[in-house]
Coordinates of C-alpha atoms in Angstrom, one line a residue:
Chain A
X1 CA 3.7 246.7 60.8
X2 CA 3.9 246.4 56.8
X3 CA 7.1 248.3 55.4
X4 CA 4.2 250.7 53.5
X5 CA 2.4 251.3 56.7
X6 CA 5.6 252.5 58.5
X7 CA 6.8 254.5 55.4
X8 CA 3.0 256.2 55.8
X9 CA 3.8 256.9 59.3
X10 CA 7.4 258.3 58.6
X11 CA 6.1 260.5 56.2
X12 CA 3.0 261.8 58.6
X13 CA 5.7 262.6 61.3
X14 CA 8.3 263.8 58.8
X15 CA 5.6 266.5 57.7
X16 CA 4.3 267.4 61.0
X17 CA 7.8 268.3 62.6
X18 CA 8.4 270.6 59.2
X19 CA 5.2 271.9 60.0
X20 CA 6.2 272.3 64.0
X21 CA 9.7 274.1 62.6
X22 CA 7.4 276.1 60.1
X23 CA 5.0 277.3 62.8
X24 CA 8.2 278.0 65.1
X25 CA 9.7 280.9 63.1
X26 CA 6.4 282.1 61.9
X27 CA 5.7 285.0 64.5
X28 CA 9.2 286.3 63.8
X29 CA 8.6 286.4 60.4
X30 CA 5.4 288.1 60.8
X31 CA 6.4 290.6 63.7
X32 CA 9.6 291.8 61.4
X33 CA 7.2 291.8 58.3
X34 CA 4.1 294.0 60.1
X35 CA 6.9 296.3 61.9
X36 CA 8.7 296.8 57.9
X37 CA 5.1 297.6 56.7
X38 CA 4.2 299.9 59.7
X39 CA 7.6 301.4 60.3
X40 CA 9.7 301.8 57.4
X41 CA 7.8 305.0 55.9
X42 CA 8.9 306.8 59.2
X43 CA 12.3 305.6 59.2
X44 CA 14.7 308.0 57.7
X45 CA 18.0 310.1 58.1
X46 CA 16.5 312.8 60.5
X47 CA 14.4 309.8 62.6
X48 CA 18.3 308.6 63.3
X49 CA 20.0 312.5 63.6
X50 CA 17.3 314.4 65.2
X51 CA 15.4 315.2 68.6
X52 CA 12.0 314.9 68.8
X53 CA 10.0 317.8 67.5
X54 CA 7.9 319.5 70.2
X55 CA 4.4 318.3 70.4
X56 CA 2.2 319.0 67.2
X57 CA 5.4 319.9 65.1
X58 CA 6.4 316.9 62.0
X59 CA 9.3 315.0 61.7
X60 CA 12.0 315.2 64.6
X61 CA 13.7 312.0 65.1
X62 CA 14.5 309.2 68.0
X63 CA 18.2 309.9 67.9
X64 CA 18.6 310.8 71.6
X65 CA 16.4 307.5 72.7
X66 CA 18.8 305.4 70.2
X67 CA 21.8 306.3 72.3
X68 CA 19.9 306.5 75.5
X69 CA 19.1 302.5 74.7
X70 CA 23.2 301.8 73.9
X71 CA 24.2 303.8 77.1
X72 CA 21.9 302.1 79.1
X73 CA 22.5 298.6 77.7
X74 CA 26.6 299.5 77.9
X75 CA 26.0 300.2 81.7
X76 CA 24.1 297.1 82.2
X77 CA 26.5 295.1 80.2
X78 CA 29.7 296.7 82.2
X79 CA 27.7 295.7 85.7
X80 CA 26.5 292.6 84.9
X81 CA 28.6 291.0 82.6
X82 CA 31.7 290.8 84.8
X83 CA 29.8 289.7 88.2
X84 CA 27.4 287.0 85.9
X85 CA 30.4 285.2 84.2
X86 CA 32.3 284.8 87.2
X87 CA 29.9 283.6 89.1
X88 CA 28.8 281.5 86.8
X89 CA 32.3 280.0 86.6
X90 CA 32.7 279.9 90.4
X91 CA 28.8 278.1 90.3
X92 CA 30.6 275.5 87.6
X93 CA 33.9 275.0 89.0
X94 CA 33.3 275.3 92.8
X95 CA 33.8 271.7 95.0
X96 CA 31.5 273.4 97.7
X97 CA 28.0 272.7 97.1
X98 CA 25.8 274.9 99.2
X99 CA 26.8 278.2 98.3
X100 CA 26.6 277.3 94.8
X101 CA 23.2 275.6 95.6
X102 CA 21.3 278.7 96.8
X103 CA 22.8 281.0 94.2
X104 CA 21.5 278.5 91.6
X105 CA 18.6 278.6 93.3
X106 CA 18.2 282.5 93.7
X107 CA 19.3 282.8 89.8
X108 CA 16.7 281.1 88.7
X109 CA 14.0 283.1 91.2
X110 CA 15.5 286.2 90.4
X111 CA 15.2 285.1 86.7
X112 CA 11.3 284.6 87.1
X113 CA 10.8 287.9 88.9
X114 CA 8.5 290.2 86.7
X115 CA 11.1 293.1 85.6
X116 CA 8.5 295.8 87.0
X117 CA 9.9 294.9 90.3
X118 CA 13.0 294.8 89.7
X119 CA 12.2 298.3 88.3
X120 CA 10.8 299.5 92.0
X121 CA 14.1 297.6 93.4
X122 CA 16.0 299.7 91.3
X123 CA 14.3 303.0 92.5
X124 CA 14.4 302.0 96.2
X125 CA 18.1 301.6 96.4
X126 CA 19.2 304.2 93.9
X127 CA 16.5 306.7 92.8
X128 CA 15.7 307.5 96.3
X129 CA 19.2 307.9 97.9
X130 CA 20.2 310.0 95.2
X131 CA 17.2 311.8 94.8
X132 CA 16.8 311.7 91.0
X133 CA 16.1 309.1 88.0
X134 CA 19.2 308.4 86.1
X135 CA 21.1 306.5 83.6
X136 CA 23.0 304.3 86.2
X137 CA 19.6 303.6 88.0
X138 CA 18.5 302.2 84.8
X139 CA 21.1 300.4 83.9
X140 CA 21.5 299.0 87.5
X141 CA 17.7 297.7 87.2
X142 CA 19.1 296.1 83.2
X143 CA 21.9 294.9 84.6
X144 CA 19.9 292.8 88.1
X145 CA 17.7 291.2 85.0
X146 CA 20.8 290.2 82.8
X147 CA 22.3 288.7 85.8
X148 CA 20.6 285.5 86.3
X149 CA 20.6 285.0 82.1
X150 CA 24.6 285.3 81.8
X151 CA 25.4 283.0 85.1
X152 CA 23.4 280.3 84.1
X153 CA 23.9 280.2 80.5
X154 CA 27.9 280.8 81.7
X155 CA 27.8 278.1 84.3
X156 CA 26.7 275.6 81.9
X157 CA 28.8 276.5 78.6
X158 CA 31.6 276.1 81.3
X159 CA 30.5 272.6 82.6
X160 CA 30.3 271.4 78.9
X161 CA 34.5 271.9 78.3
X162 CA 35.6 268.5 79.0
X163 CA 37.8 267.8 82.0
X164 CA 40.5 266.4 79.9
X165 CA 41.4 270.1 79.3
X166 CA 41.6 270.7 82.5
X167 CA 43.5 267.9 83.7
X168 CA 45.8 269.1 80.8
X169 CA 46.6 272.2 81.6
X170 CA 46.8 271.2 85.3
X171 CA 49.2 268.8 84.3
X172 CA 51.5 271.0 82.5
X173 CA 51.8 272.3 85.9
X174 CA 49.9 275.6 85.2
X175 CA 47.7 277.2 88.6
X176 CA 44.4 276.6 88.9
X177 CA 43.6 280.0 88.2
X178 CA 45.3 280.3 84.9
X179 CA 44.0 277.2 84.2
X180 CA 40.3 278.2 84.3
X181 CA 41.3 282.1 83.2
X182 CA 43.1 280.5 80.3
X183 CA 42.3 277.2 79.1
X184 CA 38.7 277.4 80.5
X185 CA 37.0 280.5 80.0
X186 CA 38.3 280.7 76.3
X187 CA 37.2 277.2 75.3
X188 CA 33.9 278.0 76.5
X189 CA 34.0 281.5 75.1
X190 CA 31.5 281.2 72.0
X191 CA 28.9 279.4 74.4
X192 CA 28.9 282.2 77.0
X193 CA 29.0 284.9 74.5
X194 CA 25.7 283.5 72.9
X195 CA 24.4 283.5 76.8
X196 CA 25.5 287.4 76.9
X197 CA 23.7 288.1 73.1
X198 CA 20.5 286.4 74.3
X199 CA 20.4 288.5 77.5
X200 CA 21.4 292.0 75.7
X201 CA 18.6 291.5 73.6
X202 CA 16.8 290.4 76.6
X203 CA 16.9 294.1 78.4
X204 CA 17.8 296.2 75.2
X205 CA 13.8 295.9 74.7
X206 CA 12.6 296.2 78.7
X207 CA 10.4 298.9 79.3
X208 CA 8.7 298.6 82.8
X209 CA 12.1 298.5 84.8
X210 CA 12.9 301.9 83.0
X211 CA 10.0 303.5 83.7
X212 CA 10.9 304.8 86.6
X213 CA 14.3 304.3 86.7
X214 CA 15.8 305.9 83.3
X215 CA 12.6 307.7 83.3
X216 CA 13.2 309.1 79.5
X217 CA 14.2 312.5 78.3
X218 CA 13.0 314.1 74.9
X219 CA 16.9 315.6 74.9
X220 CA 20.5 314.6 74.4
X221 CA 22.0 312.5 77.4
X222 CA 23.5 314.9 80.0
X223 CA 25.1 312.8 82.5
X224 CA 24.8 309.3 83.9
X225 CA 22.8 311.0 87.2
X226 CA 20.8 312.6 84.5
X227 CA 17.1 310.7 83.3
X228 CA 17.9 309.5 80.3
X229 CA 15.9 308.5 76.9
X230 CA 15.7 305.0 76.3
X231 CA 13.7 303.6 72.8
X232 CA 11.3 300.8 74.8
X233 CA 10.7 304.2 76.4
X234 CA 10.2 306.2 73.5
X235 CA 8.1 303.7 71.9
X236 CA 5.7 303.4 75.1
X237 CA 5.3 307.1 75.1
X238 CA 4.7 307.6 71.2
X239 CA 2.1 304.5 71.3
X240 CA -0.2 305.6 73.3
X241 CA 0.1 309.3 72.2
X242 CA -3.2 311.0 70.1
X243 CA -1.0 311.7 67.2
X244 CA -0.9 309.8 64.0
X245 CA 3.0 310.8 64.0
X246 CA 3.8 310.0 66.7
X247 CA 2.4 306.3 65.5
X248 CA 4.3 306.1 63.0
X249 CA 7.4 307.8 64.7
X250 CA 7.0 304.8 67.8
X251 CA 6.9 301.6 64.9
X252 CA 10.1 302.9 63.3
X253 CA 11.8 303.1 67.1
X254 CA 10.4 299.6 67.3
X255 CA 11.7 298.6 63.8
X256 CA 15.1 299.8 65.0
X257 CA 15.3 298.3 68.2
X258 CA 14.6 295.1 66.4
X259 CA 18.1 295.9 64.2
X260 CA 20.0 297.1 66.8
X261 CA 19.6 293.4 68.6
X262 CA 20.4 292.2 65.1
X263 CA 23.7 294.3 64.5
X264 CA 24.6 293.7 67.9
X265 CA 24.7 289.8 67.9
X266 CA 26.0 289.5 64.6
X267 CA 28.9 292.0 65.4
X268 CA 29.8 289.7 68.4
X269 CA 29.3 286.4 66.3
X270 CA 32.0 287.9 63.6
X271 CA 33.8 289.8 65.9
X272 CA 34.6 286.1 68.1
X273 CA 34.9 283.8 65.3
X274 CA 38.2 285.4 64.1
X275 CA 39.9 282.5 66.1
X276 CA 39.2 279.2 67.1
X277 CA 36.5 278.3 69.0
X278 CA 35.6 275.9 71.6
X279 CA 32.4 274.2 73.0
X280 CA 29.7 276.0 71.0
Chain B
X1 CA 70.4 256.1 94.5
X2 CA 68.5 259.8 94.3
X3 CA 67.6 259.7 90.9
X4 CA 64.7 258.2 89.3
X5 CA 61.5 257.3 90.7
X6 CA 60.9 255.8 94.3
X7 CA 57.7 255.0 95.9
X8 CA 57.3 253.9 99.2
X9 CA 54.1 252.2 100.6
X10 CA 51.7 254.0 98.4
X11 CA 47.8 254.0 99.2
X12 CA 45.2 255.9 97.1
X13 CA 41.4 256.2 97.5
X14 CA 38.4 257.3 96.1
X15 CA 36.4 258.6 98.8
X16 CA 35.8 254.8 100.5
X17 CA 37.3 253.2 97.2
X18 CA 40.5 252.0 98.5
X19 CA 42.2 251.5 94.5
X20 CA 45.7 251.0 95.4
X21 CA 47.6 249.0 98.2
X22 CA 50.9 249.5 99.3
X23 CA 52.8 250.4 96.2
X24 CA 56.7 250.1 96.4
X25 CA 58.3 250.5 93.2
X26 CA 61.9 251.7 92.2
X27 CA 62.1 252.9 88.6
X28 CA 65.6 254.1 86.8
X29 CA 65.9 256.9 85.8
X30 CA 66.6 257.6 82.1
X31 CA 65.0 254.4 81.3
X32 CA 61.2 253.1 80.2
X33 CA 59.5 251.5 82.6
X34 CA 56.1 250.0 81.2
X35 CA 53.3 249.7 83.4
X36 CA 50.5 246.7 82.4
X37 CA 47.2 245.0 83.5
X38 CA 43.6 245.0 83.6
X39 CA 41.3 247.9 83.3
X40 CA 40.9 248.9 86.2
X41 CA 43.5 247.6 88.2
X42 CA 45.1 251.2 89.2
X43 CA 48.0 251.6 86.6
X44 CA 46.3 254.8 86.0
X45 CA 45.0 256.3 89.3
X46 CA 49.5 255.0 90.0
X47 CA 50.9 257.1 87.7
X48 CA 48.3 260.2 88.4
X49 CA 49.8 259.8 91.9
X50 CA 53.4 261.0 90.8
X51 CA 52.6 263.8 89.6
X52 CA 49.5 264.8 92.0
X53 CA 46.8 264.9 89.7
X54 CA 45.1 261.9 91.2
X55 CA 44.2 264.5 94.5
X56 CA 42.4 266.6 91.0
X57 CA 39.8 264.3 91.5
X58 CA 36.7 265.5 94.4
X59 CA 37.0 263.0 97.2
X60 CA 40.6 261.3 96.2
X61 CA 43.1 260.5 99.0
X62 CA 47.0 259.5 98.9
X63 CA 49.2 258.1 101.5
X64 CA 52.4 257.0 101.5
X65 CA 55.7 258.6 99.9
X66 CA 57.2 259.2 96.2
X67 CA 60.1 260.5 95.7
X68 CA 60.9 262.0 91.7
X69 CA 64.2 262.6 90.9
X70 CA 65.4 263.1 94.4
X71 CA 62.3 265.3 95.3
X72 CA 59.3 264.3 98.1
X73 CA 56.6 265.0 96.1
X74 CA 54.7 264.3 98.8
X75 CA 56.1 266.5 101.6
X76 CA 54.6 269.6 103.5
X77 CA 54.7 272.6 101.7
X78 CA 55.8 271.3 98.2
X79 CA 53.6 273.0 95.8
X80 CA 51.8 270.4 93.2
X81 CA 52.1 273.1 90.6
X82 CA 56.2 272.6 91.1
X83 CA 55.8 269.0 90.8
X84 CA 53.7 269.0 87.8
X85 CA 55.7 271.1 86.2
X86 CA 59.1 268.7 86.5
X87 CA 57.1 265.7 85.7
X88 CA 54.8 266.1 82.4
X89 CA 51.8 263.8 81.6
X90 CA 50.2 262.5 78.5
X91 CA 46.7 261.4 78.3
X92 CA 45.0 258.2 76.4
X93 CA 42.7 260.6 74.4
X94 CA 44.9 263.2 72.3
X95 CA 43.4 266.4 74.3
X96 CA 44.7 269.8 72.2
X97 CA 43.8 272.8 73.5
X98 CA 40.8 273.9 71.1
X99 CA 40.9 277.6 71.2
X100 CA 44.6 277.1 69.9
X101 CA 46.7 277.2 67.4
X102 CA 49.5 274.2 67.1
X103 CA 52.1 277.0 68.1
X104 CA 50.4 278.3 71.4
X105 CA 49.3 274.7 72.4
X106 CA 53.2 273.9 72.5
X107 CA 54.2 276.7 74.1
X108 CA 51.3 277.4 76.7
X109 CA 53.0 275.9 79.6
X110 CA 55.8 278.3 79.3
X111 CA 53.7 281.3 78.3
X112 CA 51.0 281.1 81.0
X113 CA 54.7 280.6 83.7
X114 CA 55.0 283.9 82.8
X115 CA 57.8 283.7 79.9
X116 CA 56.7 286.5 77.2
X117 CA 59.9 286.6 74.8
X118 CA 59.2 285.8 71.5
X119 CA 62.3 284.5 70.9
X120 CA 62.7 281.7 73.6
X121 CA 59.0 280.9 72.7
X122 CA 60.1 280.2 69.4
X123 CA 62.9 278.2 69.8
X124 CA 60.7 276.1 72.4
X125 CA 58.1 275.5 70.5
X126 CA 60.8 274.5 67.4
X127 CA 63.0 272.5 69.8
X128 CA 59.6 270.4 71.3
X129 CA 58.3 270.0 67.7
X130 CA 61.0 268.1 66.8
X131 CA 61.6 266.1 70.3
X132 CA 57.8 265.2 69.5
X133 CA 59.2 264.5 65.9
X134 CA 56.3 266.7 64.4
X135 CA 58.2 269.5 62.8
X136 CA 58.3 268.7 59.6
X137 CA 54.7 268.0 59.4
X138 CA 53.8 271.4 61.0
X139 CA 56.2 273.8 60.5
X140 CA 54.2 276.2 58.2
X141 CA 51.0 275.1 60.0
X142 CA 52.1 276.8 62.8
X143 CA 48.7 279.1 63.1
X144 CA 46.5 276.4 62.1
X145 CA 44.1 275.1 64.9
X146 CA 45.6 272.2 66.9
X147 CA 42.4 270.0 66.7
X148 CA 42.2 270.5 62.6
X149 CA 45.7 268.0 63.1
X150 CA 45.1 264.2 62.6
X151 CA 44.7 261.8 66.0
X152 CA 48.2 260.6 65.8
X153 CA 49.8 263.7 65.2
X154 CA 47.3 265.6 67.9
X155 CA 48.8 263.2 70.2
X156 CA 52.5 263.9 69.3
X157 CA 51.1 268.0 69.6
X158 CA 50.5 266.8 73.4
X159 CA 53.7 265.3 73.7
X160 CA 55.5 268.5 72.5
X161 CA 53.5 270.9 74.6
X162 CA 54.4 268.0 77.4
X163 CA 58.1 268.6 76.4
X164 CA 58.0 272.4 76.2
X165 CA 58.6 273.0 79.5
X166 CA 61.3 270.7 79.5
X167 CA 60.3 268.2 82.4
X168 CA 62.6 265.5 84.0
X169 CA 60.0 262.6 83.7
X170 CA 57.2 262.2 81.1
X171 CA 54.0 259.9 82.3
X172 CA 52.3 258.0 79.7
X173 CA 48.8 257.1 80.3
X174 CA 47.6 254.6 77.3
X175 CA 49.2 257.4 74.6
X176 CA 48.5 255.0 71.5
X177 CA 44.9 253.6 72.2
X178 CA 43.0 256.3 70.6
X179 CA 45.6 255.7 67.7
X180 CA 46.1 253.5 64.4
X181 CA 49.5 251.2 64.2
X182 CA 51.0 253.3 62.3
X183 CA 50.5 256.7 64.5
X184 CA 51.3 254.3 67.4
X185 CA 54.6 253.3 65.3
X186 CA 56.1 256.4 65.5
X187 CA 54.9 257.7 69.3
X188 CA 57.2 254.3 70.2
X189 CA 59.6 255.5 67.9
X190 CA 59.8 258.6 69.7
X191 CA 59.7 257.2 73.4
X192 CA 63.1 255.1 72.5
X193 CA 64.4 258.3 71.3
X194 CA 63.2 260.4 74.2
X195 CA 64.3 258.0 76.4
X196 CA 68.2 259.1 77.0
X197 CA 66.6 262.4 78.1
X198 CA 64.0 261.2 80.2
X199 CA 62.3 258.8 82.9
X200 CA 59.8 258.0 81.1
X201 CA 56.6 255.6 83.0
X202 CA 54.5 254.2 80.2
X203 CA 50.6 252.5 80.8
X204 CA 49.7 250.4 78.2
X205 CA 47.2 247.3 77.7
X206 CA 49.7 246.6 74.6
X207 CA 51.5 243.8 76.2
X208 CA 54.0 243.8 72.6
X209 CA 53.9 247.8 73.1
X210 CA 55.7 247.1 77.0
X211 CA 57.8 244.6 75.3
X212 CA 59.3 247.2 72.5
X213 CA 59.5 249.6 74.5
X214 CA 60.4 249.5 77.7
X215 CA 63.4 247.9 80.0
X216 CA 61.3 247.5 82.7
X217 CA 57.8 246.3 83.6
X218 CA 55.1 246.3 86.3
X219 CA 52.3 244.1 86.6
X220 CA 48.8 245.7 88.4
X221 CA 45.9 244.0 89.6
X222 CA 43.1 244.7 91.4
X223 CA 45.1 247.6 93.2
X224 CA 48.0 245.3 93.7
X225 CA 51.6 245.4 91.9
X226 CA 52.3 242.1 92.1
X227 CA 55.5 242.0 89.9
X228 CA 58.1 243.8 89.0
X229 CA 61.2 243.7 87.0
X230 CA 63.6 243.7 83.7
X231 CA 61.1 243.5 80.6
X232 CA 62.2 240.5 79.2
X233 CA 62.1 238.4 82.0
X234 CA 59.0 239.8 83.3
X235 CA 57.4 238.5 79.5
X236 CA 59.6 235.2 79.5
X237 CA 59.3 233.8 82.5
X238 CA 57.5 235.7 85.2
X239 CA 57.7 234.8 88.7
X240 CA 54.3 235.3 89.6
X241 CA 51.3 232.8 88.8
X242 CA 49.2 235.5 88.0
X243 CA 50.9 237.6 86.2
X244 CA 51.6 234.4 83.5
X245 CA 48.0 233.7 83.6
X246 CA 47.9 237.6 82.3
X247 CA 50.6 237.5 79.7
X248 CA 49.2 234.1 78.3
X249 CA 46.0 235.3 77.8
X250 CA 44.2 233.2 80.3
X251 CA 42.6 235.5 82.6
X252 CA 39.1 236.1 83.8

C-alpha cells in the first residue's frame, strides 16, 4: 500500500468514528433540546411549590410528584444499595464458585426481566398482604430493578483493585474483613458509585413497576403505607390526558426528571472526589 | 538459640505445583540475610511462607515448620493475622494505598488494630517516617495522596507503613526492582541502618545488592536451597557447583 493510499484510508476511518461519536450523543442532545422547547414555558415556581389544580382549573404544580419520585428513589436506594454492594463484593471476593455462579447468573436474568413484572412481583408480595398501594411497595419494586445494576457493576469495580493492595494490607497483618471494608471497598469506591448513579437514574424514570405499586396521588405524601405520587407517574397521567395543560404541565415533569438525574449524579461525583480516589 | 528465623523441612505447593522442597534454613536474628536466584526458583513463594501469605493464594499448600523469633508460626490455633502483624512485608512493586493520604497509609496498620489516639498516631507515623528515612521529604506533605510520591519514595512509604506497627522481622521481596540506582541507593542505605533493629530477609536478583547488604546468603533453584552461608564466602568461593555457575554468570 502507497504511504498516500494509507493516509486516504486513515483519514476515511478517522472521519467515520467522529461521525460514529457524533451520531452517539445526538439523541441526547435532541431529547434535552425538544423537552427545553416543549417544557420550559410550563416550568415555573408554582409547577415546583404547588399541587395540581383540580381538573379544568390552570396552573397548579408537580410538587407532590417531585418528592414522591425522591421518596421513592431514597427507599429504593436504602434497600438496594446495601444488599447490591455487598453482594457484589461477596460475588468478587468469594473462593466458592457455585453460589457466586447462580447469583451471577440470576443478576443478569433478573436484569433482563421487563420491569412491568417486577411491578406485578411487587404487588403480589406487598400490595396484597397489606392491602393497599404504597410508597414502600414502590420502592421495593425500584429497589428489585436497581439490584442486579449495583451488584454487577460493584462486583467488577471490585475485581479491578489490584491484589497487590490486598496482599498489602493482609500483610500488615490487618483481618480480612477490614481489609476488604477498608482497603477494598474504598479503592473501588468512585467505580461503584458510578454503578449506583447509572442505576438511580435507571428507576428515577420507571413508570410500569409504579403503576400499581406507588399507584400516584394528586396530594402531599402521607405515609410510606400511603399511594404515593411519583413524576414517571405524573407524566403518564398528564400525557395521555385531553387537556392542552396538562401537556404542557407532563413535558415540564419530564424536563425535570431529566435534571433531577443530572443534579443527582453530579452531586455524588463532587460530593466523592473531595479525596482520593481509586480504580475509576 | 530461640531467636531469629528457623525453618524446618519446608514444602509449599500450588495446587499440584510442588515449588519448594524441604527448606531448612537458620537465619540470625538482627542480621540481613539476602536471598538470590532465578525467577522462579521459590525465593518468593519462601519468604511468603514466613509470614503466611503464601496460603493468600486459592489452591496454595504448606508443610513443614517455621519458627519466627521463638514463635511456631505454623502451629494449631496461631492466628496468621498475629503472625503478620510481628513480621512485616514489602513488595517488588511500591503498592500505596490509593485512597490515602501519606499520613494514613503509614499509620493504617495501627488504626484499622483499633488504636484511635491522635497522639500515638502521630508520633508513629513521625517515628516510621524517619526509620523509612522519608521525613524530611514529607513532612508538610503529610495530606498529600501517597501515589502523587515518586517510585522510590512510594516504596520507602511502604517501608514506613511496614515499620508502623513496629514488627520484629521485615521481608523484602525484590524492594529496588521497580526503582532507579539512586532510589535503590538509599532503600540499602536504610536496610544497614534498620538492621540493628531488625531480622531483616531480603530477595533480590542484585547479586552486588546481596553483597552490600547482607551478612548472609541463600541460593534457590528450581525449588531447592542449595547453599547457604556467610555472604562473602558464599560470593568468593561457594561450595556448590551450581551456585558458582550462578554467581559467574554462566547459567542456562
Amino acid at each position: 500500500m502507497t504511504p498516500a493510499a494509507r493516509r486516504g484510508i486513515n483519514i476515511v476511518m478517522s472521519g467515520v468514528a467522529a461521525l460514529a461519536a457524533a451520531l452517539v450523543v445526538l439523541p441526547l442532545l435532541v431529547i434535552f433540546g425538544f423537552l427545553l422547547w416543549q417544557g420550559a414555558s410550563a416550568v415555573n415556581v408554582d409547577f415546583f411549590l404547588h399541587l395540581p389544580k383540580p381538573v379544568g382549573e390552570a396552573g397548579g404544580g408537580m410538587a407532590n410528584a417531585i418528592v414522591g419520585t425522591l421518596i421513592l428513589v431514597v427507599l429504593a436506594a436504602a434497600l438496594g444499595l446495601p444488599l447490591g454492594i455487598f453482594g457484589g463484593l461477596y460475588l468478587a471476593e468469594s473462593r466458592d464458585r457455585r453460589l457466586p455462579w447462580l447469583a451471577r447468573f440470576v443478576a443478569d436474568v433478573l436484569n433482563g426481566v421487563p420491569s412491568i413484572v417486577i411491578g406485578i412481583f411487587a404487588y403480589t408480595v406487598i400490595v396484597l398482604p397489606m392491602k393497599r398501594f404504597s410508597a414502600l411497595a414502590g420502592g421495593f419494586a425500584l429497589a428489585v430493578i436497581m439490584l442486579p445494576i449495583v451488584v454487577r457493576t460493584s462486583e467488577e469495580m471490585v475485581r479491578l483493585v489490584p491484589s497487590s493492595m490486598r496482599e498489602a494490607a493482609l500483610a500488615l497483618g490487618i483481618p480480612e474483613w477490614k481489609v476488604l471494608l477498608r482497603v477494598v471497598l474504598p479503592t473501588a469506591r468512585a467505580g461503584i458509585i458510578t454503578g449506583v448513579m447509572v442505576a438511580i437514574a435507571r428507576v428515577a424514570g420507571e413508570t410500569a413497576p409504579l403503576l400499581f405499586t406507588a399507584f400516584g396521588n394528586r396530594f402531599w405524601h402521607q405515609g410510606l403505607d400511603q399511594p404515593i405520587a411519583a413524576l414517571p407517574l405524573q407524566i403518564f397521567a398528564y400525557a395521555i390526558a385531553p387537556y392542552d395543560d396538562w401537556h404542557r404541565q407532563a413535558w415540564a415533569g419530564a424536563l425535570t426528571l431529566i435534571g433531577l438525574v443530572f443534579v443527582v449524579s453530579l452531586a455524588a461525583r463532587v460530593v466523592t472526589s473531595g479525596r482520593f480516589t481509586g480504580v475509576r | 538459640m530461640a531467636d531469629g528465623i528457623l525453618v524446618k523441612d519446608l514444602n509449599a505447593w500450588f495446587g499440584d505445583h510442588h515449588v519448594l522442597h524441604d527448606i531448612g534454613i537458620a537465619m540470625a536474628p538482627k542480621a540481613v540475610t539476602a536471598l538470590i536466584g532465578p525467577s522462579g526458583c521459590g525465593k518468593s513463594t519462601f519468604i511468603r511462607c514466613l509470614n503466611r501469605m503464601h496460603e493468600v493464594v486459592p489452591g496454595a499448600r504448606v508443610t513443614g515448620g517455621v519458627r519466627v523469633e521463638g514463635q511456631d508460626v505454623y502451629a494449631p490455633g496461631v492466628d496468621p493475622v498475629q503472625i503478620r502483624r510481628k513480621i512485616g512485608m514489602v513488595f517488588q512493586k511500591p503498592n500505596p494505598f490509593p485512597t490515602m493520604s501519606v499520613f494514613d497509609n503509614v499509620v493504617v496498620g495501627l488504626r484499622l488494630g483499633g488504636m484511635r489516639e491522635r497522639a500515638v498516631l502521630h508520633e508513629a507515623a513521625e517515628r516510621a517516617l524517619r526509620q523509612a528515612a522519608l521525613w524530611d521529604e514529607v513532612k508538610d506533605a503529610l495530606g498529600k495522596s501517597g501515589v502523587s510520591l515518586s517510585g522510590g519514595q512510594q516504596q520507602r512509604l511502604c517501608i514506613a507503613r511496614a515499620l508502623a506497627v513496629e514488627p520484629e522481622v521485615l521481608l523484602m521481596d525484590e524492594p529496588c526492582s521497580a526503582l532507579d540506582p539512586i532510589a535503590t541507593a538509599k532503600i540499602e542505605e536504610l536496610i544497614l541502618e534498620l538492621r540493628s533493629t531488625l531480622t531483616i530477609v531480603i530477595v533480590t536478583h542484585n547479586m552486588q545488592q546481596a553483597a552490600r547488604v547482607s551478612e548472609a546468603t541463600g541460593f534457590f533453584l528450581l525449588g531447592e536451597l542449595v547453599e547457604f552461608g556467610v555472604t562473602r564466602q558464599l560470593f568468593t568461593n561457594p561450595r556448590d557447583k551450581r551456585t558458582e555457575d550462578y554467581i559467574t554468570g554462566r547459567f542456562g
